[in-house]
GROMACS .gro file of C-alpha atoms in nm:
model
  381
    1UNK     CA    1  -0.467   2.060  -0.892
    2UNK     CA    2  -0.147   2.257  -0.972
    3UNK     CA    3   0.208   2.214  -0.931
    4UNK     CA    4   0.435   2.494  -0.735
    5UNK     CA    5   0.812   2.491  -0.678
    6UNK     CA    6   0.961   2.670  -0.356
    7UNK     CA    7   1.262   2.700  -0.168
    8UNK     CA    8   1.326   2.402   0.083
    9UNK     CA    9   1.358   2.426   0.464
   10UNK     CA   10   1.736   2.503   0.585
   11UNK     CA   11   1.833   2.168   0.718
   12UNK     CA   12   1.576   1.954   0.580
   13UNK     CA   13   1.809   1.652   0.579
   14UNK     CA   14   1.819   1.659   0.927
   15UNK     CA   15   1.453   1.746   1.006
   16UNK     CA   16   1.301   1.451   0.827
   17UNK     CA   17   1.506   1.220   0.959
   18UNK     CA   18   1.438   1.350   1.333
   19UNK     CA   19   1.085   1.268   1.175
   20UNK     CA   20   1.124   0.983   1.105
   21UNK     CA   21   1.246   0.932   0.785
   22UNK     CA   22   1.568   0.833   0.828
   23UNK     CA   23   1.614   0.606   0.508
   24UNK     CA   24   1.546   0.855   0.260
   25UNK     CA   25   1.888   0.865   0.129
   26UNK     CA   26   1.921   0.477   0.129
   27UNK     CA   27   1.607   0.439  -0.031
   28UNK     CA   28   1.699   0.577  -0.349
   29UNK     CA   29   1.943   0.471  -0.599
   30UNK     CA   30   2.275   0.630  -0.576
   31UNK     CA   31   2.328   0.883  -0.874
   32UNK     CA   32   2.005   1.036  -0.909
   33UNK     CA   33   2.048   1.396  -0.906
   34UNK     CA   34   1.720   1.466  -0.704
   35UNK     CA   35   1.652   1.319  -0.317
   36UNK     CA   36   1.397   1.104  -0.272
   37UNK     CA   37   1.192   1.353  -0.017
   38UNK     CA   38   1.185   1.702  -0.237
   39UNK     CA   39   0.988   1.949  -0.115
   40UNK     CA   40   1.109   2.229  -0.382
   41UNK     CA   41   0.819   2.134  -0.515
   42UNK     CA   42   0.420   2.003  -0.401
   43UNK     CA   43   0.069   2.022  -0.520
   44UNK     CA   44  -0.211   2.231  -0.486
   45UNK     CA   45  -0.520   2.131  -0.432
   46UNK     CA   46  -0.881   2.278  -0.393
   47UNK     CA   47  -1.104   2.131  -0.082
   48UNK     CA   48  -1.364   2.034  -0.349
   49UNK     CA   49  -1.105   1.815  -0.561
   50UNK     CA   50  -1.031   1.657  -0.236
   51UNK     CA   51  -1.366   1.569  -0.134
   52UNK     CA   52  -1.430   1.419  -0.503
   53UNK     CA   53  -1.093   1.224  -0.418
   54UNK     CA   54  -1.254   1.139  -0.085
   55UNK     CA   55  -1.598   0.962  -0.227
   56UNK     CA   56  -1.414   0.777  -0.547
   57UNK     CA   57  -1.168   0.621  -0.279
   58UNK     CA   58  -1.401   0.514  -0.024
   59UNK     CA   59  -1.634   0.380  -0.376
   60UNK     CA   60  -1.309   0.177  -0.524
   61UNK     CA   61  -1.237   0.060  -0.178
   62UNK     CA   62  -1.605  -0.073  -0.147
   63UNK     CA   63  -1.586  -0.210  -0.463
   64UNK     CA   64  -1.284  -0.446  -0.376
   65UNK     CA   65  -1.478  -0.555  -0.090
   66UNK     CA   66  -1.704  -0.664  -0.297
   67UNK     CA   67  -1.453  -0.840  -0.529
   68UNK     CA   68  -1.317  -1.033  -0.267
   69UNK     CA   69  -1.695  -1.197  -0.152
   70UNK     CA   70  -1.716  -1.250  -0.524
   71UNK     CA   71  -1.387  -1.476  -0.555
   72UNK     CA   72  -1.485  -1.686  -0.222
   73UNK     CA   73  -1.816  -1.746  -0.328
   74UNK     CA   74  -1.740  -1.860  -0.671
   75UNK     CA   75  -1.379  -1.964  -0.599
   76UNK     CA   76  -1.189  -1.814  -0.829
   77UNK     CA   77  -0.870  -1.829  -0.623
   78UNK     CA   78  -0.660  -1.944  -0.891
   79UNK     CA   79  -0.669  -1.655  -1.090
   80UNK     CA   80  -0.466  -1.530  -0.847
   81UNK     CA   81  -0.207  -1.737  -0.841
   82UNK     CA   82  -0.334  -1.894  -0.467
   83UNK     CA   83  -0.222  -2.230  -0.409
   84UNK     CA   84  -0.469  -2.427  -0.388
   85UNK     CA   85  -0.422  -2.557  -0.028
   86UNK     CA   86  -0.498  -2.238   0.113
   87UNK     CA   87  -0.803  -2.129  -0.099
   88UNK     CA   88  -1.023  -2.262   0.222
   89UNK     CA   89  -0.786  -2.073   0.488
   90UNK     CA   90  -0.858  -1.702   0.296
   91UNK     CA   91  -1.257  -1.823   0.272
   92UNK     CA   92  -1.259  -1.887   0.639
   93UNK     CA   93  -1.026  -1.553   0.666
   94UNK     CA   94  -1.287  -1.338   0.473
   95UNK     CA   95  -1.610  -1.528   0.628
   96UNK     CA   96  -1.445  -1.445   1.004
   97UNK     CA   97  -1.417  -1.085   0.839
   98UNK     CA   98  -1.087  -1.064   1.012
   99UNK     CA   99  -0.969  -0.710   1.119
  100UNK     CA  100  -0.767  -0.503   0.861
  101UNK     CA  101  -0.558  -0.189   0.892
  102UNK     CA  102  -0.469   0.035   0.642
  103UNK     CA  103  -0.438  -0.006   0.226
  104UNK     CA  104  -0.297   0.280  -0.034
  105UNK     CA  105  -0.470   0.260  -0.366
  106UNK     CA  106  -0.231   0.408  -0.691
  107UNK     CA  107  -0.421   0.649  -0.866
  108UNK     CA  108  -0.357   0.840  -1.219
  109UNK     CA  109  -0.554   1.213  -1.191
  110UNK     CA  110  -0.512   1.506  -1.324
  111UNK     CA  111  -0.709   1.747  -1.179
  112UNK     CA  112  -0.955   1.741  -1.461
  113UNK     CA  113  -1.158   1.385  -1.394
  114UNK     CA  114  -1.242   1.114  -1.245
  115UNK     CA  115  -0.930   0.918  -1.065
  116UNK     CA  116  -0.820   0.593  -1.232
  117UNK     CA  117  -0.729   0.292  -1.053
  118UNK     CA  118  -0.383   0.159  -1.117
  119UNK     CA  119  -0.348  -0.083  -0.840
  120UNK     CA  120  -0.439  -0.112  -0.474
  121UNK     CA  121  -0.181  -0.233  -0.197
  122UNK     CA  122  -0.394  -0.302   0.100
  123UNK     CA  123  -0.115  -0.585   0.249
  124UNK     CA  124   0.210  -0.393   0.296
  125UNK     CA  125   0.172  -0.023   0.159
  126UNK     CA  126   0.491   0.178   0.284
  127UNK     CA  127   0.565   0.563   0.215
  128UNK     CA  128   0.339   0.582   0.493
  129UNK     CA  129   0.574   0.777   0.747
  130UNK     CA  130   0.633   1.072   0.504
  131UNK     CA  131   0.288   1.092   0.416
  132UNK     CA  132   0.171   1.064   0.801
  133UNK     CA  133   0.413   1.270   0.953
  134UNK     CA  134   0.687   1.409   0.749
  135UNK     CA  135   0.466   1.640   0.516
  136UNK     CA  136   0.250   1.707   0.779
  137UNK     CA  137   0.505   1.894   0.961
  138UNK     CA  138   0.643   2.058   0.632
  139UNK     CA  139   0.295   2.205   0.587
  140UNK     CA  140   0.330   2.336   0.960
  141UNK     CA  141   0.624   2.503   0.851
  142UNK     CA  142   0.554   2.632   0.519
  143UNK     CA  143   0.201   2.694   0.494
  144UNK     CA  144   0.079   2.683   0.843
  145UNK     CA  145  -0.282   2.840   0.726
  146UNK     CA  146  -0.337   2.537   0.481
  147UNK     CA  147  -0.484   2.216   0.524
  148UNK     CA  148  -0.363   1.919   0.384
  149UNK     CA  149  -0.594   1.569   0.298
  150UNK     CA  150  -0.357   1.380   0.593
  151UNK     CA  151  -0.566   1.217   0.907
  152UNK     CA  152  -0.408   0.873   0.864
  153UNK     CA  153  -0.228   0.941   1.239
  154UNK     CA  154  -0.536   1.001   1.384
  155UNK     CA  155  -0.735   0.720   1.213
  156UNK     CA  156  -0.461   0.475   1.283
  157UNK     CA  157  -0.488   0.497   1.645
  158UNK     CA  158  -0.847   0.470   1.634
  159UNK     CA  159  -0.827   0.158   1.432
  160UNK     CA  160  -0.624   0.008   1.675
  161UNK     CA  161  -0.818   0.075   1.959
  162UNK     CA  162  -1.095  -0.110   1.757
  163UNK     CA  163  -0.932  -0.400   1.631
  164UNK     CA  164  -1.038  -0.731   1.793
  165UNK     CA  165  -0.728  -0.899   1.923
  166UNK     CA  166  -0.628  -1.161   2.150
  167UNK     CA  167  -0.485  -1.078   2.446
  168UNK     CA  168  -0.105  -0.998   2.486
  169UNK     CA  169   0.166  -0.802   2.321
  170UNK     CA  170   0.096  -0.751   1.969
  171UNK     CA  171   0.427  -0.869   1.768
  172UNK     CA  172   0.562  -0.678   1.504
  173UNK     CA  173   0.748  -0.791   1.227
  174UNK     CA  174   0.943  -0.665   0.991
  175UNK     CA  175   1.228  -0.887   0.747
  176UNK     CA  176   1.570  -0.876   0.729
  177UNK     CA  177   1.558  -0.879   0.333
  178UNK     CA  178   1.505  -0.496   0.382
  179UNK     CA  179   1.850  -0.344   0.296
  180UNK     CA  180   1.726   0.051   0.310
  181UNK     CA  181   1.519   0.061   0.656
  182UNK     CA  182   1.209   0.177   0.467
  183UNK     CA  183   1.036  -0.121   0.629
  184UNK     CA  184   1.213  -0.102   0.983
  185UNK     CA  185   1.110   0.275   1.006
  186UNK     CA  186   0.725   0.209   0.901
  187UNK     CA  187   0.692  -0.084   1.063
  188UNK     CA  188   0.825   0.127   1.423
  189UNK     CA  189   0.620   0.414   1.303
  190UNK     CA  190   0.293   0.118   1.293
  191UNK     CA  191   0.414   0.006   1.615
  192UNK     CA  192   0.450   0.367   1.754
  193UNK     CA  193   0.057   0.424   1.641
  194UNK     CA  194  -0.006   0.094   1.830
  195UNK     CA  195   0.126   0.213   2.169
  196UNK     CA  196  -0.070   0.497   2.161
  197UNK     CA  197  -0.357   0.349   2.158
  198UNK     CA  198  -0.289   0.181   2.450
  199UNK     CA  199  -0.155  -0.160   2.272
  200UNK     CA  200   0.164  -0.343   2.428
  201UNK     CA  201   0.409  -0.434   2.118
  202UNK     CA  202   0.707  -0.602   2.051
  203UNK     CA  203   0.926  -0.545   1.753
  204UNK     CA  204   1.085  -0.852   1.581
  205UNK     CA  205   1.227  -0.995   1.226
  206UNK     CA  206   1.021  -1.233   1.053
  207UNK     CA  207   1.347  -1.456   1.004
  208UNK     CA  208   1.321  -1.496   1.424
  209UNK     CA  209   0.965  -1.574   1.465
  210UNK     CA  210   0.978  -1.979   1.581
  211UNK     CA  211   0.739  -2.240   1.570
  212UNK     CA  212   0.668  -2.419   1.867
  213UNK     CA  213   0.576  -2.796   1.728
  214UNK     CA  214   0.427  -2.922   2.091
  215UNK     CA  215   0.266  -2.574   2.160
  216UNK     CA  216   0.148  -2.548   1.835
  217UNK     CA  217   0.212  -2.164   1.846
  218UNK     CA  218   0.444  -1.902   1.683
  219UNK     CA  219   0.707  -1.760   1.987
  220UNK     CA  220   0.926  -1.502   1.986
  221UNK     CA  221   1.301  -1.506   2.083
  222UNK     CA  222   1.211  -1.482   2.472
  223UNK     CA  223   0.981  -1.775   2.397
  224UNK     CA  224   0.668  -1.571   2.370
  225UNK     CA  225   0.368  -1.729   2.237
  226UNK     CA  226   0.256  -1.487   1.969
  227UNK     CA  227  -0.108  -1.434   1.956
  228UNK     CA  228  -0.135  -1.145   1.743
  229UNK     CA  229   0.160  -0.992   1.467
  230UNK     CA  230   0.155  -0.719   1.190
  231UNK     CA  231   0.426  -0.804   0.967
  232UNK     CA  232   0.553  -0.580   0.621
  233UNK     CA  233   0.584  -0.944   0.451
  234UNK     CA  234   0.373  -1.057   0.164
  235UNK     CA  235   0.127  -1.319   0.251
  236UNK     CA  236   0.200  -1.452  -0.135
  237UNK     CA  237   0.598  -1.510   0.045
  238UNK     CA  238   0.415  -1.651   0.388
  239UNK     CA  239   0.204  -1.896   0.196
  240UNK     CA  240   0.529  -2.051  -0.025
  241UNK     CA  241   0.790  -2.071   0.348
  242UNK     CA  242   0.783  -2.398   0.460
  243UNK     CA  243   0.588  -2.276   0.780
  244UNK     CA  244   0.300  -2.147   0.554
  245UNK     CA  245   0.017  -2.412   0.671
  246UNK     CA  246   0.069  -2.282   1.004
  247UNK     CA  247   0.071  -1.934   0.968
  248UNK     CA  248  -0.287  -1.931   0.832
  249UNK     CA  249  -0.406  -2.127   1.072
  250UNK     CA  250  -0.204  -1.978   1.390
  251UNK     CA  251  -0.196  -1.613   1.502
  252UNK     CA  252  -0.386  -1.312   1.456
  253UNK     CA  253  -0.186  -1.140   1.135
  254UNK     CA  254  -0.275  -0.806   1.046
  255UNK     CA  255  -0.292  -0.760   0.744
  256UNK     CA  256  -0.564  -1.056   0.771
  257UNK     CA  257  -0.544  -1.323   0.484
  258UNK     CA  258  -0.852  -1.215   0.279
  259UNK     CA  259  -0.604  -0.896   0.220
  260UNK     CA  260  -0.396  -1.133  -0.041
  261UNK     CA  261  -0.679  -1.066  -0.284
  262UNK     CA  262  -0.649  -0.688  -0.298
  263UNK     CA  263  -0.269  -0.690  -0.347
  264UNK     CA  264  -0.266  -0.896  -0.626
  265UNK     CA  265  -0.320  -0.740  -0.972
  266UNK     CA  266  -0.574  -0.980  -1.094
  267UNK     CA  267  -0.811  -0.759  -0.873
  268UNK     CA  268  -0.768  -0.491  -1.190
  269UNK     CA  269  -0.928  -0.751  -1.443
  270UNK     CA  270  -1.201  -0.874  -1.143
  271UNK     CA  271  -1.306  -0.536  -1.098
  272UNK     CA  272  -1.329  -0.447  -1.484
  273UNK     CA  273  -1.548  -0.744  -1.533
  274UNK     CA  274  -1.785  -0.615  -1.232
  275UNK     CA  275  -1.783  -0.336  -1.312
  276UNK     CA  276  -1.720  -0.276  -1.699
  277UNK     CA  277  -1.713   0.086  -1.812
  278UNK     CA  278  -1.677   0.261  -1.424
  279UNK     CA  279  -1.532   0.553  -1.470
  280UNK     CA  280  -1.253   0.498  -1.203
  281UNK     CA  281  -1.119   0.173  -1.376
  282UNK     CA  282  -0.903   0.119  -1.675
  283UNK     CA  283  -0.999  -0.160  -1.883
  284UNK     CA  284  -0.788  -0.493  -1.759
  285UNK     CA  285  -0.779  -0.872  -1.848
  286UNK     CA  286  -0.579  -1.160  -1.764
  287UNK     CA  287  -0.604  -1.354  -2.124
  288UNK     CA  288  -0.419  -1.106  -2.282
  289UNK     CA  289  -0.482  -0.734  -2.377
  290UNK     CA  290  -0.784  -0.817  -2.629
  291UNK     CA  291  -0.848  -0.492  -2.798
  292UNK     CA  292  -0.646  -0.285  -2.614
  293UNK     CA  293  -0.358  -0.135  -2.851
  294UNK     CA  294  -0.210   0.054  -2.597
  295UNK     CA  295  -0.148  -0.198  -2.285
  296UNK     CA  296   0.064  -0.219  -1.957
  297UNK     CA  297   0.133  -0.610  -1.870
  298UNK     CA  298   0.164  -0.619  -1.492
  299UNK     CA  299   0.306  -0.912  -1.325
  300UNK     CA  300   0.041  -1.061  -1.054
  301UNK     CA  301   0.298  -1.020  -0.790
  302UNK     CA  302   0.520  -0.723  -0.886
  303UNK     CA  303   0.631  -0.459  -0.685
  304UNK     CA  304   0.828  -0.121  -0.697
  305UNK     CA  305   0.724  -0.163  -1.091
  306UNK     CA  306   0.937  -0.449  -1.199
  307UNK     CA  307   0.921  -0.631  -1.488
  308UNK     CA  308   0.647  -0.411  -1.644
  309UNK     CA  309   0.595  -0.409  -2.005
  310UNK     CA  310   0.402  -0.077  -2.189
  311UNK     CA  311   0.284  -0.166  -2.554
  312UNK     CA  312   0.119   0.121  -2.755
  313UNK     CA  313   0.168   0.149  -3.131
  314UNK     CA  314   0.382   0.441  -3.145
  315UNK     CA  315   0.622   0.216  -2.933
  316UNK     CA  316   0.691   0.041  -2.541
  317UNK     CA  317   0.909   0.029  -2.245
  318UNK     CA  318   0.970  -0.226  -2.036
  319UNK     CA  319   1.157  -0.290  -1.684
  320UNK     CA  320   1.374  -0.503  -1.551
  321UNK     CA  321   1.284  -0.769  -1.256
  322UNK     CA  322   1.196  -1.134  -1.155
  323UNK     CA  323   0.860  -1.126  -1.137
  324UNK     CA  324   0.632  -1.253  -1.381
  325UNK     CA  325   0.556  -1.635  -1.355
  326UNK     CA  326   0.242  -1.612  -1.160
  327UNK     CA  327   0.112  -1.457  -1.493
  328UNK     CA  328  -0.024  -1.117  -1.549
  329UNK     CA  329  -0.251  -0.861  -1.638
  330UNK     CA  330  -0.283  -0.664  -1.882
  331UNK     CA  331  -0.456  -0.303  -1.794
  332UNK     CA  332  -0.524  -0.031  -2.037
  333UNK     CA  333  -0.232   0.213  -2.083
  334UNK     CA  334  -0.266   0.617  -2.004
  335UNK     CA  335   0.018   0.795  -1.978
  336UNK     CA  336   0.056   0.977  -1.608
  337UNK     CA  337   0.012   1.376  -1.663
  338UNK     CA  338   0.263   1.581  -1.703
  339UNK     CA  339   0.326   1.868  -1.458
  340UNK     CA  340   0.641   2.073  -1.518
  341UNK     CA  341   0.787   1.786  -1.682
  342UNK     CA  342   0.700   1.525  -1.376
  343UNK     CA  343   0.464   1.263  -1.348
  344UNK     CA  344   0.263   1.235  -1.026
  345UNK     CA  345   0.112   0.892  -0.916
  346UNK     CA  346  -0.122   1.004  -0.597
  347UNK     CA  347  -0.100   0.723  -0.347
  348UNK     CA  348  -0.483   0.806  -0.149
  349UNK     CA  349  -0.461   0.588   0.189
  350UNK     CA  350  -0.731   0.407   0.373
  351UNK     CA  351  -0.783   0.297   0.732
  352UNK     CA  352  -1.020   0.003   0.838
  353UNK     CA  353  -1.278   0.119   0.504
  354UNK     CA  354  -1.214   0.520   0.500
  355UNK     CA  355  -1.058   0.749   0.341
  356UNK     CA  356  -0.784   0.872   0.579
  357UNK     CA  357  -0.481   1.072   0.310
  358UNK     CA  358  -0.228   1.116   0.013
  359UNK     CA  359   0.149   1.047  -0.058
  360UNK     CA  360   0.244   1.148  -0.388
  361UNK     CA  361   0.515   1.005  -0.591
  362UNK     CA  362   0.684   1.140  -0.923
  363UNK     CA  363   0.834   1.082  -1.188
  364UNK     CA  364   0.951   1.162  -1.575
  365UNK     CA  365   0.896   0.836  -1.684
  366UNK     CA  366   0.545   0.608  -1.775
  367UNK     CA  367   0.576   0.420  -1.425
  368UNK     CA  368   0.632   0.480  -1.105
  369UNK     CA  369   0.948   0.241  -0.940
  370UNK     CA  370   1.208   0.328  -0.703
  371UNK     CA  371   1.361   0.609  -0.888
  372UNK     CA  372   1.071   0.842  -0.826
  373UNK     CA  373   1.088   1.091  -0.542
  374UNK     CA  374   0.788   1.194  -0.257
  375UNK     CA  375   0.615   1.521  -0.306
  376UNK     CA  376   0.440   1.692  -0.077
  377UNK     CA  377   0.103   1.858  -0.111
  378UNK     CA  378  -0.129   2.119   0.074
  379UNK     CA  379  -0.532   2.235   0.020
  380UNK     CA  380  -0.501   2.549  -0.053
  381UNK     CA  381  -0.702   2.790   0.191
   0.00000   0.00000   0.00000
């Protein structure tokens, strides 16, 4: 794994956004003297790095699976943070083995071991259109005798094709909370990988999905009875809205409602005490950091890397945000590597329960948040 800086495309801007990524500039803060997509620089890898990548993603991956039957079967739903009304609805969820999509684990490496876990989004993961399509295209027209670890397009429309769904349109939903269209353009990217597989769709905001109280069914603004939705909305936010009870009980949702386990950090601390010592996990608790002296606290429910605190004896960080009182957890700190000065996080993606590609992220600083720009990478040939 190396690091190489390059000249970008002429017209770029334009490219990516005929690509797809069309909120790259609103995604990022204003001020920041780099774009969010720079391709002046990627990463190297070697085809055997990759396929090491490969079989310690599709291991962590199996090894959440195996989390989650741990929690329903002994119930341990309120370590994280699950009301308790709706600790039967994700056993039923997980017994039904409902259908899931895709998930994007955040990984620390450094070309020189094993991968470490950091965290694992497997209910709303987004960066997915420039790591799908945008630096696939880039490697067409840069290195067009490389490979690059990228079949998520491919494995997406398979998945679809193999989901079990009800009959119908299959809804999807996006909210209007989203300010920068990062979650308009992935969910119509989704939706686009949907219709290709031969799936009729409907696009929609969360804000206008209506319940029907003599139906007994979620319907659409035409008054569509919606059998089936994927939504870019938390299940933690679903389960607090006042139409919660229903929506577990109601509608197909992909991501299914098992998938509330796996995006929740208190899967770090489950899978440490599973699996104590693997060499793809970082130590992690949820009593405190024990007797860790170098510690991140992660909030349960935290995204983009808010309200983050690093403790180490030589000093800390921390990071602004709202998150927090569900409680947290408190993983074992390393320090991201250092490649000419950046800090990559590699976001590996899975589809239904393989490996399918990699977005990577970057940054100076200890953690990754929505300062840090996308990278692309190729396998070298």
């Amino acid at each position: 794994m190396r690091r190489e800086t390059g000249t970008p495309r002429d017209g770029w801007e334009k490219t990516i956004e005929s690509q797809g990524l069309a909120y790259h500039r609103a995604a990022h803060p204003a001020g920041l003297s780099r774009p969010y997509w720079d391709e002046s620089a990627h990463y190297v890898f070697t085809m055997d790095e990759v396929l090491e990548l490969e079989s310690q993603v599709e291991e962590l991956h199996q090894m959440c699976l195996r989390a989650v039957e741990h929690v329903v079967s002994t119930g341990r739903y309120a370590d994280f943070a699950i009301p308790e009304w709706a600790h039967e609805e994700v056993a039923r969820s997980w017994e039904r083995r409902d259908d899931h999509l895709y998930a994007r684990f955040d990984l620390r490496y450094d070309g020189t071991g094993p991968a470490k876990l950091l965290e694992y989004n497997a209910d709303t993961p987004t960066s997915l259109v420039e790591s799908s399509v945008v630096q696939w295209f880039w490697l067409k027209d840069t290195h067009p005798d490389d490979d690059q670890w990228n079949s998520v397009h491919e494995r997406l429309i398979d998945r679809w094709k193999e989901l079990r769904l009800p009959p119908g349109p299959t809804h999807f939903a996006w909210t209007n909370r989203d300010e920068t269209g990062e979650e308009a353009m992935t969910l119509a990217y989704l939706q686009e990988t949907a219709e290709q597989a031969g799936r009729a769709t409907v696009a929609i905001a969360m804000e206008d999905i209506g319940w029907d109280d003599a139906g007994r069914r979620f319907v659409d603004l035409e008054q569509r009875w919606i059998r089936s939705a994927f939504k870019l909305y938390p299940w933690e936010w679903m389960l607090a809205d006042d139409f919660g009870r229903h929506a577990v009980r109601h509608a197909t949702w992909i991501e299914p409602l098992w998938k509330t386990l796996l995006s929740n950090k208190a899967l770090l601390a489950l899978l440490w005490e599973l699996y104590p010592g693997h060499p793809n996990l970082l130590p992690a608790y949820l009593d405190g950091p024990r007797e860790m002296s170098s510690y991140i606290a992660k909030p349960l429910l935290g995204r983009e890397g808010a309200s983050m605190r690093i403790v180490t004896p030589t000093g800390g960080q921390e990071t602004t945000g709202t998150y927090g009182a569900e409680g947290y957890v408190y993983q074992g700190f390393e320090a991201l590597p250092v490649f000419d000065g950046q800090r990559p996080v590699l976001g590996a993606w899975v589809v239904a329960d393989e490996s399918a590609g990699l977005g990577i992220r970057e940054t100076t600083g200890y953690i990754t948040d929505d300062t840090s720009s996308f990278v692309p990478h190729r396998i070298a040939s």
